[in-house]
Amino acid sequence: MAPTVSVIIPNYNHAPYLRQRIDSVLNQSFTDIEVILLDDCSTDSSRDIIESYRSNEKVAHIILNDTNSGSTFAQWKKGLAVARGKYVWIAESDDYADPSFLETLVKELDRYPEAVMAFSGSHMVDASGNDIPGMDWDRWKKGAPATEFLTGRELAARKLLWTADVYNASMVLFRRLQAPPIEDVQLTMRYCGDWFFWVNMAMKGGAVEVRRKLNYFRQHNAKVSPGASKSGLYFIEGLPVMLKVADFLQLDKTARGMLAGRTMKRLGKFPDVLKTRGDEILANINRLRPGATKCRRRLIALYELDKHLNFTHLQP
């Protein structure tokens, strides 16, 4: 009989955090799970740690690469190929979870059959698991309900338009049969592949936001995302994803202009990226808002009018 949840743990060189991650999965209050452990040819002691769980009854698969794939999403693809659960949790190997994470999110997906995914908030922690003061990526208004169902359009408009406010795979539980295939373009992405994945999910249905911090999102020097952000990959990888969302929402010229304006303003901080990939980036900005690069000053003015780009008025 298939388990309710398949937990995919893709790992590469996260030995210092791996045991805490795996134990936080095995110690969940919701126990109808299978665990799929993957290692992308780590050069640290990760494989020894993974092998120590081989006899655990919850561990359904251990997949060890002989060569490094270079892609987190290649690992997602392998894990999804063998997963049997109704729901899937991609539990990143350097994060960990509150014991009630699965119990809470499974309950919400059972409650809302029209939701293709559910997600919680996150504690931002350092390499040692200590809270990082002043670092809070969950933007919840005072008095907001503890949970909220969002249609696919609301999810895209409120959480996925300018960037991925569903910012960590470990905070999400999704329906396996609604999971979009990992596309070839994602295998080349270092920064925006999960954003791409959630956008494709939003096109299939809605989501439940659980306004509780049930995930621990670890920040440390070995993470891929911060370095990728500094090198400007947001513009190279992210602009096509933003375009995908804008087309899905059928944004009007003004809204698309605001997005283009904000992007062009931020581009000023990455002159080296413009030098090396400028033609590609500017072409995507012009796809977002035709003629954008010819009316830069007006677009920046549009951005200044609405720095928060709040599109919550969009109808589902």
PDB file of C-alpha atoms in Angstrom:
ATOM      1  CA  MET A   1       0.000   0.000   0.000  1.00  0.00           C
ATOM      2  CA  ALA A   2       1.348   3.397  -0.984  1.00  0.00           C
ATOM      3  CA  PRO A   3       2.238   5.837   1.800  1.00  0.00           C
ATOM      4  CA  THR A   4       0.450   9.162   2.156  1.00  0.00           C
ATOM      5  CA  VAL A   5       3.655  11.202   1.875  1.00  0.00           C
ATOM      6  CA  SER A   6       6.869  10.660  -0.055  1.00  0.00           C
ATOM      7  CA  VAL A   7       9.737  12.637   1.455  1.00  0.00           C
ATOM      8  CA  ILE A   8      12.538  13.319  -1.028  1.00  0.00           C
ATOM      9  CA  ILE A   9      15.851  14.398   0.541  1.00  0.00           C
ATOM     10  CA  PRO A  10      18.337  15.458  -2.175  1.00  0.00           C
ATOM     11  CA  ASN A  11      21.836  15.936  -0.760  1.00  0.00           C
ATOM     12  CA  TYR A  12      25.187  17.255  -1.879  1.00  0.00           C
ATOM     13  CA  ASN A  13      27.977  17.899   0.639  1.00  0.00           C
ATOM     14  CA  HIS A  14      25.662  18.722   3.538  1.00  0.00           C
ATOM     15  CA  ALA A  15      27.128  16.227   5.994  1.00  0.00           C
ATOM     16  CA  PRO A  16      27.149  18.734   8.905  1.00  0.00           C
ATOM     17  CA  TYR A  17      23.365  19.146   8.625  1.00  0.00           C
ATOM     18  CA  LEU A  18      22.225  15.862   7.107  1.00  0.00           C
ATOM     19  CA  ARG A  19      21.569  13.821  10.229  1.00  0.00           C
ATOM     20  CA  GLN A  20      19.474  16.583  11.800  1.00  0.00           C
ATOM     21  CA  ARG A  21      17.489  16.831   8.557  1.00  0.00           C
ATOM     22  CA  ILE A  22      16.808  13.106   8.270  1.00  0.00           C
ATOM     23  CA  ASP A  23      15.944  12.783  11.951  1.00  0.00           C
ATOM     24  CA  SER A  24      13.538  15.727  11.722  1.00  0.00           C
ATOM     25  CA  VAL A  25      11.720  13.801   8.978  1.00  0.00           C
ATOM     26  CA  LEU A  26      11.676  10.467  10.788  1.00  0.00           C
ATOM     27  CA  ASN A  27      10.472  12.154  13.999  1.00  0.00           C
ATOM     28  CA  GLN A  28       7.420  13.773  12.412  1.00  0.00           C
ATOM     29  CA  SER A  29       4.147  13.293  14.304  1.00  0.00           C
ATOM     30  CA  PHE A  30       2.630  12.181  10.966  1.00  0.00           C
ATOM     31  CA  THR A  31       4.173   8.781  10.304  1.00  0.00           C
ATOM     32  CA  ASP A  32       2.599   7.412   7.089  1.00  0.00           C
ATOM     33  CA  ILE A  33       5.640   8.271   5.017  1.00  0.00           C
ATOM     34  CA  GLU A  34       8.337   6.867   2.788  1.00  0.00           C
ATOM     35  CA  VAL A  35      11.768   8.482   2.697  1.00  0.00           C
ATOM     36  CA  ILE A  36      13.840   8.740  -0.479  1.00  0.00           C
ATOM     37  CA  LEU A  37      17.482   9.646   0.151  1.00  0.00           C
ATOM     38  CA  LEU A  38      19.599  10.896  -2.745  1.00  0.00           C
ATOM     39  CA  ASP A  39      23.252  11.896  -2.863  1.00  0.00           C
ATOM     40  CA  ASP A  40      24.834  13.681  -5.820  1.00  0.00           C
ATOM     41  CA  CYS A  41      28.347  12.225  -5.431  1.00  0.00           C
ATOM     42  CA  SER A  42      29.269  14.148  -2.283  1.00  0.00           C
ATOM     43  CA  THR A  43      32.920  14.523  -1.387  1.00  0.00           C
ATOM     44  CA  ASP A  44      32.302  14.759   2.371  1.00  0.00           C
ATOM     45  CA  SER A  45      30.970  12.082   4.759  1.00  0.00           C
ATOM     46  CA  SER A  46      27.374  12.360   3.503  1.00  0.00           C
ATOM     47  CA  ARG A  47      27.262   8.827   2.083  1.00  0.00           C
ATOM     48  CA  ASP A  48      28.302   7.276   5.372  1.00  0.00           C
ATOM     49  CA  ILE A  49      25.515   9.157   7.109  1.00  0.00           C
ATOM     50  CA  ILE A  50      22.973   8.090   4.489  1.00  0.00           C
ATOM     51  CA  GLU A  51      24.090   4.457   4.677  1.00  0.00           C
ATOM     52  CA  SER A  52      23.487   4.466   8.428  1.00  0.00           C
ATOM     53  CA  TYR A  53      19.752   4.835   7.679  1.00  0.00           C
ATOM     54  CA  ARG A  54      19.545   2.028   5.124  1.00  0.00           C
ATOM     55  CA  SER A  55      17.865  -0.392   7.529  1.00  0.00           C
ATOM     56  CA  ASN A  56      15.254   2.117   8.710  1.00  0.00           C
ATOM     57  CA  GLU A  57      11.783   0.863   7.812  1.00  0.00           C
ATOM     58  CA  LYS A  58      10.731   4.298   6.522  1.00  0.00           C
ATOM     59  CA  VAL A  59      13.596   4.529   4.030  1.00  0.00           C
ATOM     60  CA  ALA A  60      12.224   3.236   0.733  1.00  0.00           C
ATOM     61  CA  HIS A  61      15.065   4.224  -1.608  1.00  0.00           C
ATOM     62  CA  ILE A  62      18.690   5.276  -1.414  1.00  0.00           C
ATOM     63  CA  ILE A  63      19.985   6.649  -4.719  1.00  0.00           C
ATOM     64  CA  LEU A  64      23.715   7.409  -4.875  1.00  0.00           C
ATOM     65  CA  ASN A  65      25.176   9.088  -7.952  1.00  0.00           C
ATOM     66  CA  ASP A  66      28.582   7.924  -9.206  1.00  0.00           C
ATOM     67  CA  THR A  67      29.181  11.327 -10.822  1.00  0.00           C
ATOM     68  CA  ASN A  68      27.918  14.737  -9.800  1.00  0.00           C
ATOM     69  CA  SER A  69      24.959  15.895 -11.886  1.00  0.00           C
ATOM     70  CA  GLY A  70      25.511  19.546 -11.002  1.00  0.00           C
ATOM     71  CA  SER A  71      21.758  20.088 -10.636  1.00  0.00           C
ATOM     72  CA  THR A  72      19.459  19.995  -7.634  1.00  0.00           C
ATOM     73  CA  PHE A  73      16.568  19.574 -10.046  1.00  0.00           C
ATOM     74  CA  ALA A  74      18.080  16.459 -11.605  1.00  0.00           C
ATOM     75  CA  GLN A  75      17.815  15.049  -8.086  1.00  0.00           C
ATOM     76  CA  TRP A  76      14.212  16.236  -7.757  1.00  0.00           C
ATOM     77  CA  LYS A  77      13.461  14.434 -11.025  1.00  0.00           C
ATOM     78  CA  LYS A  78      14.989  11.165  -9.793  1.00  0.00           C
ATOM     79  CA  GLY A  79      13.117  11.359  -6.509  1.00  0.00           C
ATOM     80  CA  LEU A  80       9.780  12.111  -8.151  1.00  0.00           C
ATOM     81  CA  ALA A  81      10.257   9.165 -10.518  1.00  0.00           C
ATOM     82  CA  VAL A  82      10.232   6.647  -7.646  1.00  0.00           C
ATOM     83  CA  ALA A  83       7.852   8.452  -5.240  1.00  0.00           C
ATOM     84  CA  ARG A  84       4.551   6.660  -4.559  1.00  0.00           C
ATOM     85  CA  GLY A  85       2.879   8.955  -2.042  1.00  0.00           C
ATOM     86  CA  LYS A  86      -0.258  11.011  -2.506  1.00  0.00           C
ATOM     87  CA  TYR A  87       1.758  14.017  -1.371  1.00  0.00           C
ATOM     88  CA  VAL A  88       5.425  14.924  -1.811  1.00  0.00           C
ATOM     89  CA  TRP A  89       7.743  16.885   0.451  1.00  0.00           C
ATOM     90  CA  ILE A  90      11.121  17.871  -1.006  1.00  0.00           C
ATOM     91  CA  ALA A  91      13.039  18.272   2.238  1.00  0.00           C
ATOM     92  CA  GLU A  92      16.299  20.047   1.416  1.00  0.00           C
ATOM     93  CA  SER A  93      19.229  18.383   3.145  1.00  0.00           C
ATOM     94  CA  ASP A  94      20.500  21.444   5.010  1.00  0.00           C
ATOM     95  CA  ASP A  95      17.115  22.429   6.478  1.00  0.00           C
ATOM     96  CA  TYR A  96      15.011  20.794   9.197  1.00  0.00           C
ATOM     97  CA  ALA A  97      11.406  20.857  10.378  1.00  0.00           C
ATOM     98  CA  ASP A  98       9.101  21.183  13.341  1.00  0.00           C
ATOM     99  CA  PRO A  99       7.684  17.739  14.291  1.00  0.00           C
ATOM    100  CA  SER A 100       4.170  18.920  13.366  1.00  0.00           C
ATOM    101  CA  PHE A 101       5.062  20.102   9.846  1.00  0.00           C
ATOM    102  CA  LEU A 102       3.612  17.146   7.948  1.00  0.00           C
ATOM    103  CA  GLU A 103       0.623  16.638  10.226  1.00  0.00           C
ATOM    104  CA  THR A 104      -0.373  20.277   9.742  1.00  0.00           C
ATOM    105  CA  LEU A 105       0.086  20.479   5.972  1.00  0.00           C
ATOM    106  CA  VAL A 106      -1.438  17.065   5.227  1.00  0.00           C
ATOM    107  CA  LYS A 107      -4.536  18.139   7.136  1.00  0.00           C
ATOM    108  CA  GLU A 108      -4.839  21.273   4.987  1.00  0.00           C
ATOM    109  CA  LEU A 109      -4.442  19.442   1.686  1.00  0.00           C
ATOM    110  CA  ASP A 110      -7.029  16.896   2.819  1.00  0.00           C
ATOM    111  CA  ARG A 111      -9.306  19.798   3.736  1.00  0.00           C
ATOM    112  CA  TYR A 112      -8.885  21.591   0.385  1.00  0.00           C
ATOM    113  CA  PRO A 113      -8.949  19.059  -2.481  1.00  0.00           C
ATOM    114  CA  GLU A 114      -8.711  21.951  -4.962  1.00  0.00           C
ATOM    115  CA  ALA A 115      -5.298  22.918  -3.550  1.00  0.00           C
ATOM    116  CA  VAL A 116      -2.297  21.439  -5.331  1.00  0.00           C
ATOM    117  CA  MET A 117       0.116  22.550  -2.609  1.00  0.00           C
ATOM    118  CA  ALA A 118       0.352  23.844   0.953  1.00  0.00           C
ATOM    119  CA  PHE A 119       3.172  25.806   2.523  1.00  0.00           C
ATOM    120  CA  SER A 120       4.179  27.124   5.925  1.00  0.00           C
ATOM    121  CA  GLY A 121       6.459  29.893   7.150  1.00  0.00           C
ATOM    122  CA  SER A 122      10.093  29.463   8.122  1.00  0.00           C
ATOM    123  CA  HIS A 123      12.489  30.257  10.906  1.00  0.00           C
ATOM    124  CA  MET A 124      15.666  31.666   9.387  1.00  0.00           C
ATOM    125  CA  VAL A 125      18.608  29.984  11.129  1.00  0.00           C
ATOM    126  CA  ASP A 126      22.376  30.043  10.802  1.00  0.00           C
ATOM    127  CA  ALA A 127      24.759  27.140  10.273  1.00  0.00           C
ATOM    128  CA  SER A 128      24.447  26.176  13.955  1.00  0.00           C
ATOM    129  CA  GLY A 129      20.645  26.326  13.956  1.00  0.00           C
ATOM    130  CA  ASN A 130      20.408  29.636  15.819  1.00  0.00           C
ATOM    131  CA  ASP A 131      17.718  32.142  14.845  1.00  0.00           C
ATOM    132  CA  ILE A 132      19.096  34.996  12.731  1.00  0.00           C
ATOM    133  CA  PRO A 133      17.918  38.257  14.364  1.00  0.00           C
ATOM    134  CA  GLY A 134      15.933  40.546  12.096  1.00  0.00           C
ATOM    135  CA  MET A 135      15.715  38.044   9.252  1.00  0.00           C
ATOM    136  CA  ASP A 136      12.071  37.249   8.533  1.00  0.00           C
ATOM    137  CA  TRP A 137      10.834  36.439   5.041  1.00  0.00           C
ATOM    138  CA  ASP A 138       7.201  35.795   6.018  1.00  0.00           C
ATOM    139  CA  ARG A 139       5.061  38.857   5.344  1.00  0.00           C
ATOM    140  CA  TRP A 140       1.926  38.266   7.390  1.00  0.00           C
ATOM    141  CA  LYS A 141      -0.389  41.133   8.228  1.00  0.00           C
ATOM    142  CA  LYS A 142      -1.463  41.526  11.822  1.00  0.00           C
ATOM    143  CA  GLY A 143      -4.780  39.773  12.359  1.00  0.00           C
ATOM    144  CA  ALA A 144      -4.471  37.632   9.205  1.00  0.00           C
ATOM    145  CA  PRO A 145      -6.172  34.220   9.460  1.00  0.00           C
ATOM    146  CA  ALA A 146      -4.029  31.275  10.543  1.00  0.00           C
ATOM    147  CA  THR A 147      -4.610  29.590   7.174  1.00  0.00           C
ATOM    148  CA  GLU A 148      -5.832  30.863   3.832  1.00  0.00           C
ATOM    149  CA  PHE A 149      -6.743  29.177   0.571  1.00  0.00           C
ATOM    150  CA  LEU A 150      -5.385  30.933  -2.518  1.00  0.00           C
ATOM    151  CA  THR A 151      -6.577  30.215  -6.034  1.00  0.00           C
ATOM    152  CA  GLY A 152      -3.883  29.538  -8.605  1.00  0.00           C
ATOM    153  CA  ARG A 153      -4.158  33.120  -9.872  1.00  0.00           C
ATOM    154  CA  GLU A 154      -3.990  34.534  -6.350  1.00  0.00           C
ATOM    155  CA  LEU A 155      -0.966  32.385  -5.594  1.00  0.00           C
ATOM    156  CA  ALA A 156       0.781  33.608  -8.742  1.00  0.00           C
ATOM    157  CA  ALA A 157      -0.139  37.267  -8.177  1.00  0.00           C
ATOM    158  CA  ARG A 158       0.636  37.446  -4.469  1.00  0.00           C
ATOM    159  CA  LYS A 159       3.522  35.008  -4.077  1.00  0.00           C
ATOM    160  CA  LEU A 160       5.177  34.355  -7.437  1.00  0.00           C
ATOM    161  CA  LEU A 161       5.052  37.477  -9.576  1.00  0.00           C
ATOM    162  CA  TRP A 162       8.130  39.540  -8.737  1.00  0.00           C
ATOM    163  CA  THR A 163      10.048  36.708  -7.121  1.00  0.00           C
ATOM    164  CA  ALA A 164       9.326  33.421  -5.327  1.00  0.00           C
ATOM    165  CA  ASP A 165       7.798  34.275  -1.955  1.00  0.00           C
ATOM    166  CA  VAL A 166       7.428  30.509  -1.684  1.00  0.00           C
ATOM    167  CA  TYR A 167      11.146  30.794  -1.095  1.00  0.00           C
ATOM    168  CA  ASN A 168      12.269  27.369   0.138  1.00  0.00           C
ATOM    169  CA  ALA A 169      11.255  23.915  -1.138  1.00  0.00           C
ATOM    170  CA  SER A 170      11.364  22.547   2.408  1.00  0.00           C
ATOM    171  CA  MET A 171       8.344  24.666   3.381  1.00  0.00           C
ATOM    172  CA  VAL A 172       6.044  23.038   0.774  1.00  0.00           C
ATOM    173  CA  LEU A 173       3.933  19.886   0.524  1.00  0.00           C
ATOM    174  CA  PHE A 174       2.372  19.195  -2.871  1.00  0.00           C
ATOM    175  CA  ARG A 175       0.199  16.632  -4.643  1.00  0.00           C
ATOM    176  CA  ARG A 176       2.346  14.148  -6.536  1.00  0.00           C
ATOM    177  CA  LEU A 177      -0.099  13.637  -9.410  1.00  0.00           C
ATOM    178  CA  GLN A 178      -0.269  17.403  -9.955  1.00  0.00           C
ATOM    179  CA  ALA A 179       3.508  17.850  -9.939  1.00  0.00           C
ATOM    180  CA  PRO A 180       4.713  19.318 -13.243  1.00  0.00           C
ATOM    181  CA  PRO A 181       7.580  17.489 -14.941  1.00  0.00           C
ATOM    182  CA  ILE A 182      11.066  18.847 -14.365  1.00  0.00           C
ATOM    183  CA  GLU A 183      11.846  20.614 -17.642  1.00  0.00           C
ATOM    184  CA  ASP A 184      15.252  20.632 -19.334  1.00  0.00           C
ATOM    185  CA  VAL A 185      15.654  24.353 -18.662  1.00  0.00           C
ATOM    186  CA  GLN A 186      15.428  23.713 -14.920  1.00  0.00           C
ATOM    187  CA  LEU A 187      18.407  21.393 -15.080  1.00  0.00           C
ATOM    188  CA  THR A 188      20.547  24.394 -16.009  1.00  0.00           C
ATOM    189  CA  MET A 189      19.131  26.679 -13.293  1.00  0.00           C
ATOM    190  CA  ARG A 190      20.981  27.446 -10.060  1.00  0.00           C
ATOM    191  CA  TYR A 191      18.646  30.083  -8.614  1.00  0.00           C
ATOM    192  CA  CYS A 192      15.138  30.085 -10.100  1.00  0.00           C
ATOM    193  CA  GLY A 193      14.280  26.441 -10.789  1.00  0.00           C
ATOM    194  CA  ASP A 194      12.011  26.116  -7.761  1.00  0.00           C
ATOM    195  CA  TRP A 195      10.235  29.397  -8.664  1.00  0.00           C
ATOM    196  CA  PHE A 196       9.641  27.912 -12.134  1.00  0.00           C
ATOM    197  CA  PHE A 197       8.248  24.743 -10.506  1.00  0.00           C
ATOM    198  CA  TRP A 198       5.804  26.618  -8.222  1.00  0.00           C
ATOM    199  CA  VAL A 199       4.560  28.729 -11.138  1.00  0.00           C
ATOM    200  CA  ASN A 200       3.782  25.561 -13.075  1.00  0.00           C
ATOM    201  CA  MET A 201       1.999  24.242  -9.960  1.00  0.00           C
ATOM    202  CA  ALA A 202      -0.071  27.447  -9.703  1.00  0.00           C
ATOM    203  CA  MET A 203      -1.279  26.890 -13.254  1.00  0.00           C
ATOM    204  CA  LYS A 204      -2.759  23.589 -12.095  1.00  0.00           C
ATOM    205  CA  GLY A 205      -4.609  24.798  -8.976  1.00  0.00           C
ATOM    206  CA  GLY A 206      -4.556  26.693  -5.718  1.00  0.00           C
ATOM    207  CA  ALA A 207      -2.596  26.551  -2.483  1.00  0.00           C
ATOM    208  CA  VAL A 208      -3.080  26.746   1.263  1.00  0.00           C
ATOM    209  CA  GLU A 209      -0.862  29.145   3.167  1.00  0.00           C
ATOM    210  CA  VAL A 210      -0.296  28.078   6.767  1.00  0.00           C
ATOM    211  CA  ARG A 211       0.840  31.114   8.742  1.00  0.00           C
ATOM    212  CA  ARG A 212       2.984  29.254  11.223  1.00  0.00           C
ATOM    213  CA  LYS A 213       6.750  28.821  11.156  1.00  0.00           C
ATOM    214  CA  LEU A 214       7.094  25.051  10.841  1.00  0.00           C
ATOM    215  CA  ASN A 215      10.228  24.983   8.684  1.00  0.00           C
ATOM    216  CA  TYR A 216      13.817  25.876   9.564  1.00  0.00           C
ATOM    217  CA  PHE A 217      15.565  27.426   6.548  1.00  0.00           C
ATOM    218  CA  ARG A 218      19.295  27.323   7.116  1.00  0.00           C
ATOM    219  CA  GLN A 219      21.599  30.074   5.849  1.00  0.00           C
ATOM    220  CA  HIS A 220      25.283  29.193   5.509  1.00  0.00           C
ATOM    221  CA  ASN A 221      28.305  29.891   3.332  1.00  0.00           C
ATOM    222  CA  ALA A 222      27.917  26.789   1.156  1.00  0.00           C
ATOM    223  CA  LYS A 223      24.419  27.670  -0.097  1.00  0.00           C
ATOM    224  CA  VAL A 224      23.961  28.084  -3.849  1.00  0.00           C
ATOM    225  CA  SER A 225      21.291  30.803  -3.838  1.00  0.00           C
ATOM    226  CA  PRO A 226      23.078  33.787  -2.208  1.00  0.00           C
ATOM    227  CA  GLY A 227      26.068  33.547  -4.556  1.00  0.00           C
ATOM    228  CA  ALA A 228      23.790  33.075  -7.532  1.00  0.00           C
ATOM    229  CA  SER A 229      21.848  36.187  -6.544  1.00  0.00           C
ATOM    230  CA  LYS A 230      25.004  38.279  -6.276  1.00  0.00           C
ATOM    231  CA  SER A 231      26.109  37.207  -9.739  1.00  0.00           C
ATOM    232  CA  GLY A 232      22.834  38.429 -11.257  1.00  0.00           C
ATOM    233  CA  LEU A 233      21.315  35.058 -12.107  1.00  0.00           C
ATOM    234  CA  TYR A 234      17.982  36.476 -10.988  1.00  0.00           C
ATOM    235  CA  PHE A 235      17.832  38.433 -14.258  1.00  0.00           C
ATOM    236  CA  ILE A 236      19.147  35.662 -16.473  1.00  0.00           C
ATOM    237  CA  GLU A 237      17.000  32.852 -15.028  1.00  0.00           C
ATOM    238  CA  GLY A 238      14.241  34.822 -13.356  1.00  0.00           C
ATOM    239  CA  LEU A 239      13.027  37.142 -16.100  1.00  0.00           C
ATOM    240  CA  PRO A 240      11.641  34.266 -18.221  1.00  0.00           C
ATOM    241  CA  VAL A 241       9.807  32.995 -15.114  1.00  0.00           C
ATOM    242  CA  MET A 242       8.390  36.474 -14.446  1.00  0.00           C
ATOM    243  CA  LEU A 243       7.261  36.584 -18.067  1.00  0.00           C
ATOM    244  CA  LYS A 244       5.536  33.237 -17.587  1.00  0.00           C
ATOM    245  CA  VAL A 245       3.613  34.603 -14.588  1.00  0.00           C
ATOM    246  CA  ALA A 246       2.708  37.867 -16.339  1.00  0.00           C
ATOM    247  CA  ASP A 247       1.298  35.931 -19.293  1.00  0.00           C
ATOM    248  CA  PHE A 248      -0.597  33.542 -17.003  1.00  0.00           C
ATOM    249  CA  LEU A 249      -2.186  36.500 -15.159  1.00  0.00           C
ATOM    250  CA  GLN A 250      -2.787  38.376 -18.422  1.00  0.00           C
ATOM    251  CA  LEU A 251      -1.377  41.550 -16.872  1.00  0.00           C
ATOM    252  CA  ASP A 252      -2.188  44.836 -18.586  1.00  0.00           C
ATOM    253  CA  LYS A 253       0.419  47.236 -19.960  1.00  0.00           C
ATOM    254  CA  THR A 254       0.624  49.284 -16.762  1.00  0.00           C
ATOM    255  CA  ALA A 255       1.280  46.277 -14.531  1.00  0.00           C
ATOM    256  CA  ARG A 256       3.831  44.872 -16.971  1.00  0.00           C
ATOM    257  CA  GLY A 257       5.445  48.293 -17.098  1.00  0.00           C
ATOM    258  CA  MET A 258       5.785  48.328 -13.310  1.00  0.00           C
ATOM    259  CA  LEU A 259       7.507  44.947 -13.411  1.00  0.00           C
ATOM    260  CA  ALA A 260       9.832  46.082 -16.190  1.00  0.00           C
ATOM    261  CA  GLY A 261      10.577  49.323 -14.353  1.00  0.00           C
ATOM    262  CA  ARG A 262      11.467  47.607 -11.119  1.00  0.00           C
ATOM    263  CA  THR A 263      13.657  45.125 -12.984  1.00  0.00           C
ATOM    264  CA  MET A 264      15.511  47.851 -14.853  1.00  0.00           C
ATOM    265  CA  LYS A 265      16.063  49.818 -11.647  1.00  0.00           C
ATOM    266  CA  ARG A 266      17.512  46.783  -9.912  1.00  0.00           C
ATOM    267  CA  LEU A 267      19.679  45.980 -12.931  1.00  0.00           C
ATOM    268  CA  GLY A 268      21.723  49.069 -12.163  1.00  0.00           C
ATOM    269  CA  LYS A 269      23.359  47.145  -9.301  1.00  0.00           C
ATOM    270  CA  PHE A 270      24.700  44.498 -11.692  1.00  0.00           C
ATOM    271  CA  PRO A 271      26.729  46.297 -14.389  1.00  0.00           C
ATOM    272  CA  ASP A 272      28.918  43.237 -15.014  1.00  0.00           C
ATOM    273  CA  VAL A 273      25.855  41.128 -15.826  1.00  0.00           C
ATOM    274  CA  LEU A 274      24.685  43.730 -18.315  1.00  0.00           C
ATOM    275  CA  LYS A 275      28.110  43.671 -19.950  1.00  0.00           C
ATOM    276  CA  THR A 276      28.139  39.899 -20.404  1.00  0.00           C
ATOM    277  CA  ARG A 277      24.452  39.020 -20.855  1.00  0.00           C
ATOM    278  CA  GLY A 278      22.883  42.401 -21.611  1.00  0.00           C
ATOM    279  CA  ASP A 279      21.340  41.529 -24.986  1.00  0.00           C
ATOM    280  CA  GLU A 280      19.556  38.480 -23.550  1.00  0.00           C
ATOM    281  CA  ILE A 281      18.316  40.344 -20.461  1.00  0.00           C
ATOM    282  CA  LEU A 282      17.109  43.416 -22.359  1.00  0.00           C
ATOM    283  CA  ALA A 283      15.339  41.202 -24.903  1.00  0.00           C
ATOM    284  CA  ASN A 284      13.391  39.574 -22.062  1.00  0.00           C
ATOM    285  CA  ILE A 285      12.534  42.966 -20.566  1.00  0.00           C
ATOM    286  CA  ASN A 286      11.171  44.005 -23.950  1.00  0.00           C
ATOM    287  CA  ARG A 287       9.139  40.803 -24.074  1.00  0.00           C
ATOM    288  CA  LEU A 288       7.728  41.699 -20.650  1.00  0.00           C
ATOM    289  CA  ARG A 289       6.861  45.232 -21.786  1.00  0.00           C
ATOM    290  CA  PRO A 290       7.373  45.909 -25.516  1.00  0.00           C
ATOM    291  CA  GLY A 291       9.493  48.997 -26.027  1.00  0.00           C
ATOM    292  CA  ALA A 292      10.625  48.968 -22.403  1.00  0.00           C
ATOM    293  CA  THR A 293      14.296  49.665 -23.003  1.00  0.00           C
ATOM    294  CA  LYS A 294      13.406  52.685 -25.158  1.00  0.00           C
ATOM    295  CA  CYS A 295      11.409  54.374 -22.387  1.00  0.00           C
ATOM    296  CA  ARG A 296      13.539  53.608 -19.333  1.00  0.00           C
ATOM    297  CA  ARG A 297      12.801  56.873 -17.488  1.00  0.00           C
ATOM    298  CA  ARG A 298       9.029  56.418 -17.667  1.00  0.00           C
ATOM    299  CA  LEU A 299       9.287  52.812 -16.498  1.00  0.00           C
ATOM    300  CA  ILE A 300      11.344  53.802 -13.472  1.00  0.00           C
ATOM    301  CA  ALA A 301       8.667  56.390 -12.659  1.00  0.00           C
ATOM    302  CA  LEU A 302       6.006  53.680 -12.806  1.00  0.00           C
ATOM    303  CA  TYR A 303       8.063  51.592 -10.413  1.00  0.00           C
ATOM    304  CA  GLU A 304       8.355  54.506  -7.972  1.00  0.00           C
ATOM    305  CA  LEU A 305       4.545  54.830  -7.973  1.00  0.00           C
ATOM    306  CA  ASP A 306       4.105  51.297  -6.660  1.00  0.00           C
ATOM    307  CA  LYS A 307       7.275  49.910  -5.068  1.00  0.00           C
ATOM    308  CA  HIS A 308       5.374  47.066  -3.440  1.00  0.00           C
ATOM    309  CA  LEU A 309       3.752  45.827  -6.656  1.00  0.00           C
ATOM    310  CA  ASN A 310       0.666  44.624  -4.825  1.00  0.00           C
ATOM    311  CA  PHE A 311      -1.521  42.791  -7.344  1.00  0.00           C
ATOM    312  CA  THR A 312      -3.945  41.362  -4.804  1.00  0.00           C
ATOM    313  CA  HIS A 313      -6.793  43.111  -6.641  1.00  0.00           C
ATOM    314  CA  LEU A 314      -6.566  40.605  -9.474  1.00  0.00           C
ATOM    315  CA  GLN A 315      -9.652  38.439  -9.735  1.00  0.00           C
ATOM    316  CA  PRO A 316      -9.237  34.643  -9.541  1.00  0.00           C
TER     317      PRO A 316
END
